[in-house]
Coordinates of C-alpha atoms in Angstrom, one line a residue:
M643 CA -18.1 1.7 4.0
S644 CA -17.4 2.5 7.7
T645 CA -15.6 5.0 9.6
Y646 CA -15.0 4.9 13.6
L647 CA -13.6 8.9 14.4
E648 CA -12.9 7.5 18.2
P649 CA -10.1 6.5 18.5
R650 CA -9.1 2.2 18.8
R651 CA -6.8 0.2 19.2
V652 CA -4.5 -1.7 17.2
R653 CA -1.8 -3.9 16.2
I654 CA -0.3 -4.8 13.0
S655 CA 3.3 -6.8 12.6
A656 CA 4.0 -7.6 8.9
R657 CA 7.6 -9.6 8.4
P658 CA 8.1 -11.4 5.5
D659 CA 8.8 -14.3 6.6
E660 CA 5.3 -14.1 9.5
P661 CA 1.7 -14.5 8.8
A662 CA 1.2 -10.5 8.6
V663 CA -1.5 -9.8 11.7
I664 CA -3.8 -7.4 12.2
E665 CA -5.6 -6.7 15.4
I666 CA -8.3 -4.0 16.3
D667 CA -8.6 -3.5 20.1
G668 CA -7.3 -7.1 20.3
H669 CA -9.6 -8.6 17.8
D670 CA -7.7 -10.1 14.5
V671 CA -9.3 -8.7 11.9
A672 CA -5.8 -10.2 9.9
S673 CA -7.9 -12.6 7.4
A674 CA -10.7 -10.0 6.4
V675 CA -7.8 -7.1 5.2
A676 CA -6.5 -7.5 1.7
A677 CA -3.7 -3.9 2.0
Y678 CA -3.9 -1.3 4.7
R679 CA -2.1 2.4 4.9
I680 CA -0.9 4.2 7.9
T681 CA -1.0 7.4 7.8
Q682 CA -0.2 10.8 10.7
T683 CA 1.2 14.3 10.5
Q684 CA 3.1 16.5 12.5
D685 CA 0.1 18.0 13.5
E686 CA -2.2 14.1 14.4
G687 CA -1.9 11.5 15.9
P688 CA -1.9 8.2 13.5
E689 CA -5.0 7.1 11.0
V690 CA -5.0 3.4 9.9
T691 CA -7.1 3.1 6.6
L692 CA -8.5 -1.0 6.6
Y693 CA -8.8 -1.9 3.1
V694 CA -11.1 -4.9 3.2
A695 CA -10.8 -8.1 0.9
E696 CA -13.9 -8.4 -1.5
G697 CA -17.0 -10.6 0.3
W698 CA -16.2 -9.3 3.5
K699 CA -19.4 -9.3 5.5
G700 CA -18.3 -7.4 9.1
V701 CA -16.5 -7.9 12.6
E702 CA -16.8 -5.7 15.3
F703 CA -14.0 -3.2 16.6
D704 CA -13.8 -1.8 19.1
G705 CA -10.4 1.0 21.2
M706 CA -5.9 4.2 19.4
A707 CA -5.9 5.4 16.1
E708 CA -8.4 6.1 13.7
V709 CA -9.6 3.4 11.4
V710 CA -11.2 3.8 8.2
V711 CA -12.4 0.7 6.3
E712 CA -13.1 0.7 2.9
P713 CA -13.8 -1.7 -0.1
A714 CA -10.3 -3.4 -1.3
D715 CA -9.2 -0.7 -4.3
L716 CA -5.4 -1.1 -4.8
R717 CA -5.4 1.4 -7.2
H718 CA -2.9 4.3 -4.7
V719 CA -1.2 1.9 -3.7
V720 CA 0.1 2.1 -8.0
V721 CA 0.0 6.1 -8.5
D722 CA 1.9 6.4 -5.1
F723 CA 4.4 4.4 -6.8
L724 CA 4.0 6.1 -9.8
Q725 CA 4.1 9.6 -8.7
A726 CA 6.8 9.2 -6.2
V727 CA 9.1 8.5 -9.8
D728 CA 12.3 10.4 -10.7
W729 CA 11.7 10.7 -14.7
R730 CA 15.1 11.8 -14.7
K731 CA 16.3 8.4 -12.7
L732 CA 13.5 6.4 -14.8
D733 CA 15.4 7.5 -18.4
A734 CA 18.8 7.2 -17.5
A735 CA 17.9 3.2 -15.8
V736 CA 16.1 2.8 -18.9
L737 CA 18.8 3.9 -20.8
D738 CA 21.4 1.5 -19.4
R739 CA 19.7 -1.9 -19.6
A740 CA 21.5 -4.1 -21.0
D741 CA 17.8 -6.3 -22.4
L742 CA 17.8 -3.4 -25.0
D743 CA 17.8 -5.2 -28.3
G744 CA 16.7 -1.5 -30.8
K745 CA 13.1 -4.0 -31.5
P746 CA 9.7 -1.7 -31.8
G747 CA 8.6 -0.8 -28.3
E748 CA 12.2 -1.6 -27.0
L749 CA 11.4 1.6 -24.9
T750 CA 8.6 0.4 -23.2
R751 CA 9.4 -2.5 -22.6
G752 CA 12.4 -1.2 -20.6
V753 CA 10.3 1.4 -18.5
L754 CA 8.2 -1.5 -17.1
A755 CA 11.0 -3.8 -16.8
Q756 CA 12.2 -1.2 -14.7
L757 CA 8.7 0.1 -12.8
T758 CA 8.9 -3.2 -12.3
E759 CA 12.0 -3.6 -10.6
W760 CA 11.4 -1.7 -9.2
A761 CA 8.3 -2.2 -7.8
Q762 CA 9.6 -5.4 -5.8
G763 CA 12.4 -3.5 -4.2
A764 CA 15.3 -4.3 -7.1

């Protein structure tokens, strides 16, 4: 893992209909990045965390957010998603599903289907 404490110039452009652009100080690093996270608090500047693809051998970084490079581990994305779920809304949405069939496991299947649909943006 590498952490660059001095600011770097970061450019990220991600659109559904185009390949992602991820540049650090003008160097294209998109092919090495499996995921990224941008965070910022009121009192601090932005921090970009790059989760690199397995087998990544490195790239030169050079310049306007703190950059943290870590092995790709997307579990935090799942955890963040699940922690953001309002159990009341989930309960209501599952009980309102038309695909409940009265068979064993229907509520578990309903919960998984509902969470999947929400994760897909539905």
